[in-house]
Amino acid sequence: MLDAFCRAKAGELRWYARVKHRLALTVQCENGHRFDMESRRIWEGQWCRHCRRKLTDETVGAFSLDRSCLLRREFKSRSKTPKLDLQCMICGTEWSPWTNNFVYARSGCPRCSSSVAERAIRDIVENLLNLPFPRVRPDWIRNAAGNPLELDGLAWPHAPLALEVQGGHHEGDRSTWHGIQLTDEKLATVCVHDDTKRKVCRESGIYLLEIPVVKNLRDDRLREFVALCVWDAAQICQDEARACYREGNVDLGNSFFEAARILASPFETVST
């Protein structure tokens, strides 16, 4: 997934290694600069420090307008203005993000960003696969308390596919889209719900396509990143189908093979 993200940004993942609980990377950007960074920083939207623009009140103001925000206080420098005062032009929300997060991680209005990111990725997947993925709470996926869990998209009965758009908190980041810091208990609950969705979808013969939100990807690069995620998922799903056949579970294997065929259809034919 990280390799796909780097390629979507016209970069290349040159090296990686797990260091304790972190994944250390060496990346080469599209301009040939090499830099070291932890994987979590990449998902937060950080990139090559050599290619960063010099920030002025004018450039920060332009960044703000580009994301439908008003800069409510003059920007002087990153040292003198470590946080910005912004107001969303769409919903009116006022918030104060860290300057680096807003500019380089492309964070936006905490109220609007979650629905915008999810909708953008869902639209790309629907157009790519030519299938509807409406958000649903199916009766057959429930948490420990018996309440239905929500899927960001479900193509069934048209295809054995479901969709989850994963924010950073699904990868262990305590910060949600809305800027809320999750407690250990709530973070654990998110992980349990994710595992439940994966388990129940698999048992039902539905492949759960999971696509992470990367804050600084949009337009063509976002479309390319989503396409790479779909292609990778097609290969994983095909392997899952073959594993089911080896185990003698023909019905489940057929379902996953059909899902793999659909996922790979925009690119090439899946072979048996």
PDB file of C-alpha atoms in Angstrom:
ATOM      1  CA  MET A   1       0.000   0.000   0.000  1.00  0.00           C
ATOM      2  CA  LEU A   2       2.843   2.417   0.787  1.00  0.00           C
ATOM      3  CA  ASP A   3       4.498   1.540  -2.514  1.00  0.00           C
ATOM      4  CA  ALA A   4       1.239   2.362  -4.324  1.00  0.00           C
ATOM      5  CA  PHE A   5       0.996   5.679  -2.500  1.00  0.00           C
ATOM      6  CA  CYS A   6       4.573   6.650  -3.418  1.00  0.00           C
ATOM      7  CA  ARG A   7       3.955   5.763  -7.053  1.00  0.00           C
ATOM      8  CA  ALA A   8       0.772   7.844  -7.031  1.00  0.00           C
ATOM      9  CA  LYS A   9       2.877  10.839  -5.994  1.00  0.00           C
ATOM     10  CA  ALA A  10       5.347  10.125  -8.836  1.00  0.00           C
ATOM     11  CA  GLY A  11       7.846   8.932  -6.223  1.00  0.00           C
ATOM     12  CA  GLU A  12       9.457   5.590  -5.419  1.00  0.00           C
ATOM     13  CA  LEU A  13       9.809   3.570  -2.227  1.00  0.00           C
ATOM     14  CA  ARG A  14      13.525   2.716  -2.174  1.00  0.00           C
ATOM     15  CA  TRP A  15      13.878   0.905   1.183  1.00  0.00           C
ATOM     16  CA  TYR A  16      11.904   0.035   4.295  1.00  0.00           C
ATOM     17  CA  ALA A  17      12.475  -1.749   7.597  1.00  0.00           C
ATOM     18  CA  ARG A  18      10.524  -2.245  10.798  1.00  0.00           C
ATOM     19  CA  VAL A  19      12.158  -0.504  13.763  1.00  0.00           C
ATOM     20  CA  LYS A  20      10.367  -1.551  16.961  1.00  0.00           C
ATOM     21  CA  HIS A  21       6.747  -0.481  16.354  1.00  0.00           C
ATOM     22  CA  ARG A  22       7.544   1.874  13.464  1.00  0.00           C
ATOM     23  CA  LEU A  23       8.133   1.345   9.769  1.00  0.00           C
ATOM     24  CA  ALA A  24      11.160   3.346   8.586  1.00  0.00           C
ATOM     25  CA  LEU A  25      11.248   4.326   4.907  1.00  0.00           C
ATOM     26  CA  THR A  26      13.640   5.769   2.361  1.00  0.00           C
ATOM     27  CA  VAL A  27      11.718   7.478  -0.439  1.00  0.00           C
ATOM     28  CA  GLN A  28      12.728   9.209  -3.654  1.00  0.00           C
ATOM     29  CA  CYS A  29      10.459  12.057  -4.812  1.00  0.00           C
ATOM     30  CA  GLU A  30       9.626  12.950  -8.413  1.00  0.00           C
ATOM     31  CA  ASN A  31      12.496  15.473  -8.458  1.00  0.00           C
ATOM     32  CA  GLY A  32      15.090  12.875  -7.461  1.00  0.00           C
ATOM     33  CA  HIS A  33      15.466  13.882  -3.795  1.00  0.00           C
ATOM     34  CA  ARG A  34      15.894  11.017  -1.325  1.00  0.00           C
ATOM     35  CA  PHE A  35      14.621  11.374   2.218  1.00  0.00           C
ATOM     36  CA  ASP A  36      13.994   9.206   5.288  1.00  0.00           C
ATOM     37  CA  MET A  37      10.617   9.230   7.004  1.00  0.00           C
ATOM     38  CA  GLU A  38       8.386   7.055   9.197  1.00  0.00           C
ATOM     39  CA  SER A  39       5.399   5.486   7.466  1.00  0.00           C
ATOM     40  CA  ARG A  40       2.927   7.282   9.738  1.00  0.00           C
ATOM     41  CA  ARG A  41       4.312  10.616   8.545  1.00  0.00           C
ATOM     42  CA  ILE A  42       3.655   9.582   4.951  1.00  0.00           C
ATOM     43  CA  TRP A  43       0.018   8.761   5.772  1.00  0.00           C
ATOM     44  CA  GLU A  44      -0.293  12.129   7.533  1.00  0.00           C
ATOM     45  CA  GLY A  45       0.585  13.733   4.213  1.00  0.00           C
ATOM     46  CA  GLN A  46       4.204  14.758   4.771  1.00  0.00           C
ATOM     47  CA  TRP A  47       6.585  14.459   1.842  1.00  0.00           C
ATOM     48  CA  CYS A  48       9.926  15.712   0.501  1.00  0.00           C
ATOM     49  CA  ARG A  49      11.271  18.576   2.627  1.00  0.00           C
ATOM     50  CA  HIS A  50      13.462  19.776  -0.282  1.00  0.00           C
ATOM     51  CA  CYS A  51      10.401  20.518  -2.425  1.00  0.00           C
ATOM     52  CA  ARG A  52       8.475  22.543   0.161  1.00  0.00           C
ATOM     53  CA  ARG A  53       7.502  26.049  -0.801  1.00  0.00           C
ATOM     54  CA  LYS A  54       8.507  29.096   1.199  1.00  0.00           C
ATOM     55  CA  LEU A  55       5.391  30.180   3.045  1.00  0.00           C
ATOM     56  CA  THR A  56       4.107  33.757   3.037  1.00  0.00           C
ATOM     57  CA  ASP A  57       0.805  35.332   4.010  1.00  0.00           C
ATOM     58  CA  GLU A  58      -0.101  35.331   0.312  1.00  0.00           C
ATOM     59  CA  THR A  59       0.683  31.646  -0.301  1.00  0.00           C
ATOM     60  CA  VAL A  60      -1.043  30.499   2.899  1.00  0.00           C
ATOM     61  CA  GLY A  61      -4.054  32.633   1.989  1.00  0.00           C
ATOM     62  CA  ALA A  62      -4.132  30.981  -1.444  1.00  0.00           C
ATOM     63  CA  PHE A  63      -3.936  27.519   0.165  1.00  0.00           C
ATOM     64  CA  SER A  64      -6.863  28.504   2.400  1.00  0.00           C
ATOM     65  CA  LEU A  65      -9.084  29.715  -0.439  1.00  0.00           C
ATOM     66  CA  ASP A  66      -8.226  26.616  -2.455  1.00  0.00           C
ATOM     67  CA  ARG A  67      -9.756  24.584   0.384  1.00  0.00           C
ATOM     68  CA  SER A  68     -12.762  26.882   0.864  1.00  0.00           C
ATOM     69  CA  CYS A  69     -11.331  28.447   4.051  1.00  0.00           C
ATOM     70  CA  LEU A  70     -10.774  32.020   5.181  1.00  0.00           C
ATOM     71  CA  LEU A  71      -7.503  32.985   6.894  1.00  0.00           C
ATOM     72  CA  ARG A  72      -8.701  35.079   9.856  1.00  0.00           C
ATOM     73  CA  ARG A  73      -5.280  36.214  11.121  1.00  0.00           C
ATOM     74  CA  GLU A  74      -2.166  37.342   9.227  1.00  0.00           C
ATOM     75  CA  PHE A  75       0.473  34.669   8.671  1.00  0.00           C
ATOM     76  CA  LYS A  76       4.025  35.864   9.400  1.00  0.00           C
ATOM     77  CA  SER A  77       6.204  32.733   9.494  1.00  0.00           C
ATOM     78  CA  ARG A  78       6.048  29.158  10.734  1.00  0.00           C
ATOM     79  CA  SER A  79       7.947  30.115  13.892  1.00  0.00           C
ATOM     80  CA  LYS A  80       5.798  33.183  14.636  1.00  0.00           C
ATOM     81  CA  THR A  81       2.521  31.658  13.471  1.00  0.00           C
ATOM     82  CA  PRO A  82       2.721  27.936  14.358  1.00  0.00           C
ATOM     83  CA  LYS A  83      -1.068  27.717  14.228  1.00  0.00           C
ATOM     84  CA  LEU A  84      -3.549  29.325  11.828  1.00  0.00           C
ATOM     85  CA  ASP A  85      -6.966  30.806  12.578  1.00  0.00           C
ATOM     86  CA  LEU A  86      -9.337  29.549   9.888  1.00  0.00           C
ATOM     87  CA  GLN A  87     -13.036  29.566   9.125  1.00  0.00           C
ATOM     88  CA  CYS A  88     -14.745  27.152   6.730  1.00  0.00           C
ATOM     89  CA  MET A  89     -16.606  29.000   3.958  1.00  0.00           C
ATOM     90  CA  ILE A  90     -19.016  26.062   3.597  1.00  0.00           C
ATOM     91  CA  CYS A  91     -20.197  25.260   7.136  1.00  0.00           C
ATOM     92  CA  GLY A  92     -18.764  28.206   9.123  1.00  0.00           C
ATOM     93  CA  THR A  93     -16.668  26.053  11.473  1.00  0.00           C
ATOM     94  CA  GLU A  94     -13.733  27.889  13.096  1.00  0.00           C
ATOM     95  CA  TRP A  95     -10.586  25.959  14.025  1.00  0.00           C
ATOM     96  CA  SER A  96      -6.842  26.422  14.531  1.00  0.00           C
ATOM     97  CA  PRO A  97      -4.726  23.748  12.806  1.00  0.00           C
ATOM     98  CA  TRP A  98      -0.957  23.543  12.935  1.00  0.00           C
ATOM     99  CA  THR A  99       0.472  25.428   9.958  1.00  0.00           C
ATOM    100  CA  ASN A 100       2.492  22.449   8.693  1.00  0.00           C
ATOM    101  CA  ASN A 101      -0.503  20.118   8.920  1.00  0.00           C
ATOM    102  CA  PHE A 102      -2.718  22.511   6.992  1.00  0.00           C
ATOM    103  CA  VAL A 103      -0.211  23.276   4.237  1.00  0.00           C
ATOM    104  CA  TYR A 104       1.679  20.011   3.788  1.00  0.00           C
ATOM    105  CA  ALA A 105      -0.763  17.402   5.097  1.00  0.00           C
ATOM    106  CA  ARG A 106      -3.608  19.316   3.395  1.00  0.00           C
ATOM    107  CA  SER A 107      -5.882  19.044   6.409  1.00  0.00           C
ATOM    108  CA  GLY A 108      -9.193  20.817   5.993  1.00  0.00           C
ATOM    109  CA  CYS A 109     -12.366  21.653   7.869  1.00  0.00           C
ATOM    110  CA  PRO A 110     -12.804  18.943  10.534  1.00  0.00           C
ATOM    111  CA  ARG A 111     -16.559  18.933   9.968  1.00  0.00           C
ATOM    112  CA  CYS A 112     -16.480  18.662   6.168  1.00  0.00           C
ATOM    113  CA  SER A 113     -13.322  16.664   5.463  1.00  0.00           C
ATOM    114  CA  SER A 114     -14.535  13.196   6.454  1.00  0.00           C
ATOM    115  CA  SER A 115     -17.578  13.201   4.186  1.00  0.00           C
ATOM    116  CA  VAL A 116     -15.637  14.844   1.333  1.00  0.00           C
ATOM    117  CA  ALA A 117     -12.808  12.267   1.422  1.00  0.00           C
ATOM    118  CA  GLU A 118     -15.177   9.335   1.687  1.00  0.00           C
ATOM    119  CA  ARG A 119     -17.413  10.629  -1.110  1.00  0.00           C
ATOM    120  CA  ALA A 120     -14.440  11.313  -3.417  1.00  0.00           C
ATOM    121  CA  ILE A 121     -13.031   7.801  -2.974  1.00  0.00           C
ATOM    122  CA  ARG A 122     -16.457   6.181  -3.327  1.00  0.00           C
ATOM    123  CA  ASP A 123     -17.102   8.101  -6.573  1.00  0.00           C
ATOM    124  CA  ILE A 124     -13.758   6.946  -7.997  1.00  0.00           C
ATOM    125  CA  VAL A 125     -14.430   3.301  -7.075  1.00  0.00           C
ATOM    126  CA  GLU A 126     -17.959   3.439  -8.515  1.00  0.00           C
ATOM    127  CA  ASN A 127     -16.731   4.945 -11.791  1.00  0.00           C
ATOM    128  CA  LEU A 128     -13.799   2.537 -12.022  1.00  0.00           C
ATOM    129  CA  LEU A 129     -15.869  -0.611 -11.427  1.00  0.00           C
ATOM    130  CA  ASN A 130     -19.152   0.708 -12.856  1.00  0.00           C
ATOM    131  CA  LEU A 131     -20.989  -0.400  -9.716  1.00  0.00           C
ATOM    132  CA  PRO A 132     -23.023   1.396  -7.021  1.00  0.00           C
ATOM    133  CA  PHE A 133     -21.557   1.365  -3.493  1.00  0.00           C
ATOM    134  CA  PRO A 134     -24.243   2.918  -1.229  1.00  0.00           C
ATOM    135  CA  ARG A 135     -23.499   3.345   2.477  1.00  0.00           C
ATOM    136  CA  VAL A 136     -25.491   0.789   4.485  1.00  0.00           C
ATOM    137  CA  ARG A 137     -25.930  -0.812   7.905  1.00  0.00           C
ATOM    138  CA  PRO A 138     -26.698  -4.436   6.973  1.00  0.00           C
ATOM    139  CA  ASP A 139     -28.468  -6.592   9.541  1.00  0.00           C
ATOM    140  CA  TRP A 140     -25.880  -9.331   9.131  1.00  0.00           C
ATOM    141  CA  ILE A 141     -22.950  -7.298  10.546  1.00  0.00           C
ATOM    142  CA  ARG A 142     -23.417  -6.496  14.230  1.00  0.00           C
ATOM    143  CA  ASN A 143     -21.149  -5.534  17.120  1.00  0.00           C
ATOM    144  CA  ALA A 144     -20.967  -7.277  20.490  1.00  0.00           C
ATOM    145  CA  ALA A 145     -23.955  -5.243  21.711  1.00  0.00           C
ATOM    146  CA  GLY A 146     -26.053  -6.426  18.772  1.00  0.00           C
ATOM    147  CA  ASN A 147     -26.095  -3.102  16.916  1.00  0.00           C
ATOM    148  CA  PRO A 148     -25.635  -3.065  13.101  1.00  0.00           C
ATOM    149  CA  LEU A 149     -22.233  -1.810  11.928  1.00  0.00           C
ATOM    150  CA  GLU A 150     -21.957   0.594   9.013  1.00  0.00           C
ATOM    151  CA  LEU A 151     -20.184  -0.166   5.744  1.00  0.00           C
ATOM    152  CA  ASP A 152     -19.051   2.819   3.686  1.00  0.00           C
ATOM    153  CA  GLY A 153     -20.237   1.000   0.579  1.00  0.00           C
ATOM    154  CA  LEU A 154     -21.866  -2.309  -0.386  1.00  0.00           C
ATOM    155  CA  ALA A 155     -22.216  -3.469  -4.001  1.00  0.00           C
ATOM    156  CA  TRP A 156     -24.176  -6.612  -3.104  1.00  0.00           C
ATOM    157  CA  PRO A 157     -26.301  -8.062  -4.754  1.00  0.00           C
ATOM    158  CA  HIS A 158     -24.716  -6.629  -7.935  1.00  0.00           C
ATOM    159  CA  ALA A 159     -21.263  -7.896  -6.918  1.00  0.00           C
ATOM    160  CA  PRO A 160     -19.669  -9.621  -3.874  1.00  0.00           C
ATOM    161  CA  LEU A 161     -17.844  -6.449  -2.858  1.00  0.00           C
ATOM    162  CA  ALA A 162     -17.968  -3.991   0.044  1.00  0.00           C
ATOM    163  CA  LEU A 163     -16.021  -0.762   0.618  1.00  0.00           C
ATOM    164  CA  GLU A 164     -14.396   0.807   3.669  1.00  0.00           C
ATOM    165  CA  VAL A 165     -12.670   4.208   3.491  1.00  0.00           C
ATOM    166  CA  GLN A 166     -10.173   4.128   6.349  1.00  0.00           C
ATOM    167  CA  GLY A 167      -9.084   7.274   8.190  1.00  0.00           C
ATOM    168  CA  GLY A 168      -5.867   7.333  10.219  1.00  0.00           C
ATOM    169  CA  HIS A 169      -7.623   6.138  13.383  1.00  0.00           C
ATOM    170  CA  HIS A 170      -8.225   2.782  11.664  1.00  0.00           C
ATOM    171  CA  GLU A 171      -4.420   2.455  11.382  1.00  0.00           C
ATOM    172  CA  GLY A 172      -3.792   3.226  15.068  1.00  0.00           C
ATOM    173  CA  ASP A 173      -3.706   7.047  14.879  1.00  0.00           C
ATOM    174  CA  ARG A 174      -5.580   8.508  17.842  1.00  0.00           C
ATOM    175  CA  SER A 175      -6.765  11.571  15.900  1.00  0.00           C
ATOM    176  CA  THR A 176     -10.068  11.220  14.046  1.00  0.00           C
ATOM    177  CA  TRP A 177     -11.190  13.215  10.999  1.00  0.00           C
ATOM    178  CA  HIS A 178     -12.898  15.624  13.377  1.00  0.00           C
ATOM    179  CA  GLY A 179      -9.776  16.291  15.451  1.00  0.00           C
ATOM    180  CA  ILE A 180     -10.980  14.196  18.394  1.00  0.00           C
ATOM    181  CA  GLN A 181      -8.280  12.329  20.339  1.00  0.00           C
ATOM    182  CA  LEU A 182      -9.429   8.749  20.902  1.00  0.00           C
ATOM    183  CA  THR A 183      -8.896   7.013  24.228  1.00  0.00           C
ATOM    184  CA  ASP A 184      -7.304   3.551  24.373  1.00  0.00           C
ATOM    185  CA  GLU A 185     -10.761   2.059  24.867  1.00  0.00           C
ATOM    186  CA  LYS A 186     -12.313   3.817  21.864  1.00  0.00           C
ATOM    187  CA  LEU A 187      -9.320   3.039  19.648  1.00  0.00           C
ATOM    188  CA  ALA A 188      -9.616  -0.627  20.631  1.00  0.00           C
ATOM    189  CA  THR A 189     -13.336  -0.531  19.799  1.00  0.00           C
ATOM    190  CA  VAL A 190     -12.574   0.831  16.319  1.00  0.00           C
ATOM    191  CA  CYS A 191     -10.124  -2.036  15.748  1.00  0.00           C
ATOM    192  CA  VAL A 192     -12.625  -4.632  16.996  1.00  0.00           C
ATOM    193  CA  HIS A 193     -15.341  -3.259  14.694  1.00  0.00           C
ATOM    194  CA  ASP A 194     -12.926  -3.333  11.740  1.00  0.00           C
ATOM    195  CA  ASP A 195     -12.033  -6.969  12.474  1.00  0.00           C
ATOM    196  CA  THR A 196     -15.723  -7.858  12.789  1.00  0.00           C
ATOM    197  CA  LYS A 197     -16.504  -6.344   9.384  1.00  0.00           C
ATOM    198  CA  ARG A 198     -13.621  -8.209   7.740  1.00  0.00           C
ATOM    199  CA  LYS A 199     -14.548 -11.529   9.386  1.00  0.00           C
ATOM    200  CA  VAL A 200     -18.280 -11.379   8.645  1.00  0.00           C
ATOM    201  CA  CYS A 201     -17.784 -10.144   5.074  1.00  0.00           C
ATOM    202  CA  ARG A 202     -15.345 -12.988   4.395  1.00  0.00           C
ATOM    203  CA  GLU A 203     -17.687 -15.596   5.885  1.00  0.00           C
ATOM    204  CA  SER A 204     -20.454 -14.179   3.667  1.00  0.00           C
ATOM    205  CA  GLY A 205     -18.330 -14.414   0.522  1.00  0.00           C
ATOM    206  CA  ILE A 206     -17.986 -10.642   0.186  1.00  0.00           C
ATOM    207  CA  TYR A 207     -14.557  -9.101  -0.322  1.00  0.00           C
ATOM    208  CA  LEU A 208     -14.030  -5.944   1.764  1.00  0.00           C
ATOM    209  CA  LEU A 209     -12.080  -3.387  -0.272  1.00  0.00           C
ATOM    210  CA  GLU A 210     -10.244  -1.107   2.189  1.00  0.00           C
ATOM    211  CA  ILE A 211      -8.789   2.180   0.929  1.00  0.00           C
ATOM    212  CA  PRO A 212      -6.897   4.517   3.299  1.00  0.00           C
ATOM    213  CA  VAL A 213      -7.415   8.275   3.268  1.00  0.00           C
ATOM    214  CA  VAL A 214      -4.222  10.144   2.379  1.00  0.00           C
ATOM    215  CA  LYS A 215      -4.701  13.827   3.109  1.00  0.00           C
ATOM    216  CA  ASN A 216      -2.557  15.350   0.380  1.00  0.00           C
ATOM    217  CA  LEU A 217      -3.879  13.325  -2.555  1.00  0.00           C
ATOM    218  CA  ARG A 218      -6.650  14.612  -4.785  1.00  0.00           C
ATOM    219  CA  ASP A 219      -7.791  14.806  -8.416  1.00  0.00           C
ATOM    220  CA  ASP A 220      -5.583  12.753 -10.788  1.00  0.00           C
ATOM    221  CA  ARG A 221      -3.217  11.548  -8.061  1.00  0.00           C
ATOM    222  CA  LEU A 222      -6.097  10.414  -5.869  1.00  0.00           C
ATOM    223  CA  ARG A 223      -7.640   8.561  -8.823  1.00  0.00           C
ATOM    224  CA  GLU A 224      -4.309   6.887  -9.558  1.00  0.00           C
ATOM    225  CA  PHE A 225      -3.845   5.914  -5.908  1.00  0.00           C
ATOM    226  CA  VAL A 226      -7.350   4.412  -5.675  1.00  0.00           C
ATOM    227  CA  ALA A 227      -6.783   2.524  -8.944  1.00  0.00           C
ATOM    228  CA  LEU A 228      -3.543   1.064  -7.560  1.00  0.00           C
ATOM    229  CA  CYS A 229      -5.362   0.009  -4.365  1.00  0.00           C
ATOM    230  CA  VAL A 230      -8.074  -1.696  -6.444  1.00  0.00           C
ATOM    231  CA  TRP A 231      -5.467  -3.490  -8.553  1.00  0.00           C
ATOM    232  CA  ASP A 232      -3.601  -4.708  -5.446  1.00  0.00           C
ATOM    233  CA  ALA A 233      -6.922  -5.857  -3.959  1.00  0.00           C
ATOM    234  CA  ALA A 234      -7.665  -7.884  -7.112  1.00  0.00           C
ATOM    235  CA  GLN A 235      -4.449  -9.851  -6.631  1.00  0.00           C
ATOM    236  CA  ILE A 236      -5.139 -10.422  -2.908  1.00  0.00           C
ATOM    237  CA  CYS A 237      -8.721 -11.464  -3.624  1.00  0.00           C
ATOM    238  CA  GLN A 238      -7.590 -13.923  -6.302  1.00  0.00           C
ATOM    239  CA  ASP A 239      -5.141 -15.499  -3.811  1.00  0.00           C
ATOM    240  CA  GLU A 240      -8.002 -15.721  -1.304  1.00  0.00           C
ATOM    241  CA  ALA A 241     -10.143 -17.525  -3.876  1.00  0.00           C
ATOM    242  CA  ARG A 242      -7.404 -20.073  -4.579  1.00  0.00           C
ATOM    243  CA  ALA A 243      -6.950 -20.680  -0.837  1.00  0.00           C
ATOM    244  CA  CYS A 244     -10.687 -21.392  -0.526  1.00  0.00           C
ATOM    245  CA  TYR A 245     -10.528 -23.864  -3.422  1.00  0.00           C
ATOM    246  CA  ARG A 246      -7.606 -25.681  -1.774  1.00  0.00           C
ATOM    247  CA  GLU A 247      -9.636 -25.919   1.446  1.00  0.00           C
ATOM    248  CA  GLY A 248     -12.542 -27.425  -0.499  1.00  0.00           C
ATOM    249  CA  ASN A 249     -14.825 -24.412  -0.013  1.00  0.00           C
ATOM    250  CA  VAL A 250     -15.930 -24.081  -3.632  1.00  0.00           C
ATOM    251  CA  ASP A 251     -18.817 -21.646  -3.062  1.00  0.00           C
ATOM    252  CA  LEU A 252     -16.628 -19.202  -1.148  1.00  0.00           C
ATOM    253  CA  GLY A 253     -13.867 -19.608  -3.731  1.00  0.00           C
ATOM    254  CA  ASN A 254     -16.275 -18.848  -6.570  1.00  0.00           C
ATOM    255  CA  SER A 255     -17.492 -15.734  -4.773  1.00  0.00           C
ATOM    256  CA  PHE A 256     -13.977 -14.388  -4.198  1.00  0.00           C
ATOM    257  CA  PHE A 257     -12.913 -15.261  -7.732  1.00  0.00           C
ATOM    258  CA  GLU A 258     -15.863 -13.264  -9.068  1.00  0.00           C
ATOM    259  CA  ALA A 259     -14.873 -10.353  -6.820  1.00  0.00           C
ATOM    260  CA  ALA A 260     -11.280 -10.582  -8.114  1.00  0.00           C
ATOM    261  CA  ARG A 261     -12.514 -10.617 -11.713  1.00  0.00           C
ATOM    262  CA  ILE A 262     -14.558  -7.455 -11.144  1.00  0.00           C
ATOM    263  CA  LEU A 263     -11.721  -5.666  -9.335  1.00  0.00           C
ATOM    264  CA  ALA A 264      -9.288  -6.493 -12.148  1.00  0.00           C
ATOM    265  CA  SER A 265     -11.740  -5.759 -14.980  1.00  0.00           C
ATOM    266  CA  PRO A 266     -10.556  -2.149 -15.513  1.00  0.00           C
ATOM    267  CA  PHE A 267      -6.987  -3.417 -15.980  1.00  0.00           C
ATOM    268  CA  GLU A 268      -6.858  -6.957 -17.366  1.00  0.00           C
ATOM    269  CA  THR A 269      -8.491 -10.369 -17.197  1.00  0.00           C
ATOM    270  CA  VAL A 270      -7.843 -12.436 -14.089  1.00  0.00           C
ATOM    271  CA  SER A 271      -6.487 -15.884 -14.980  1.00  0.00           C
ATOM    272  CA  THR A 272      -7.268 -19.122 -13.164  1.00  0.00           C
TER     273      THR A 272
END
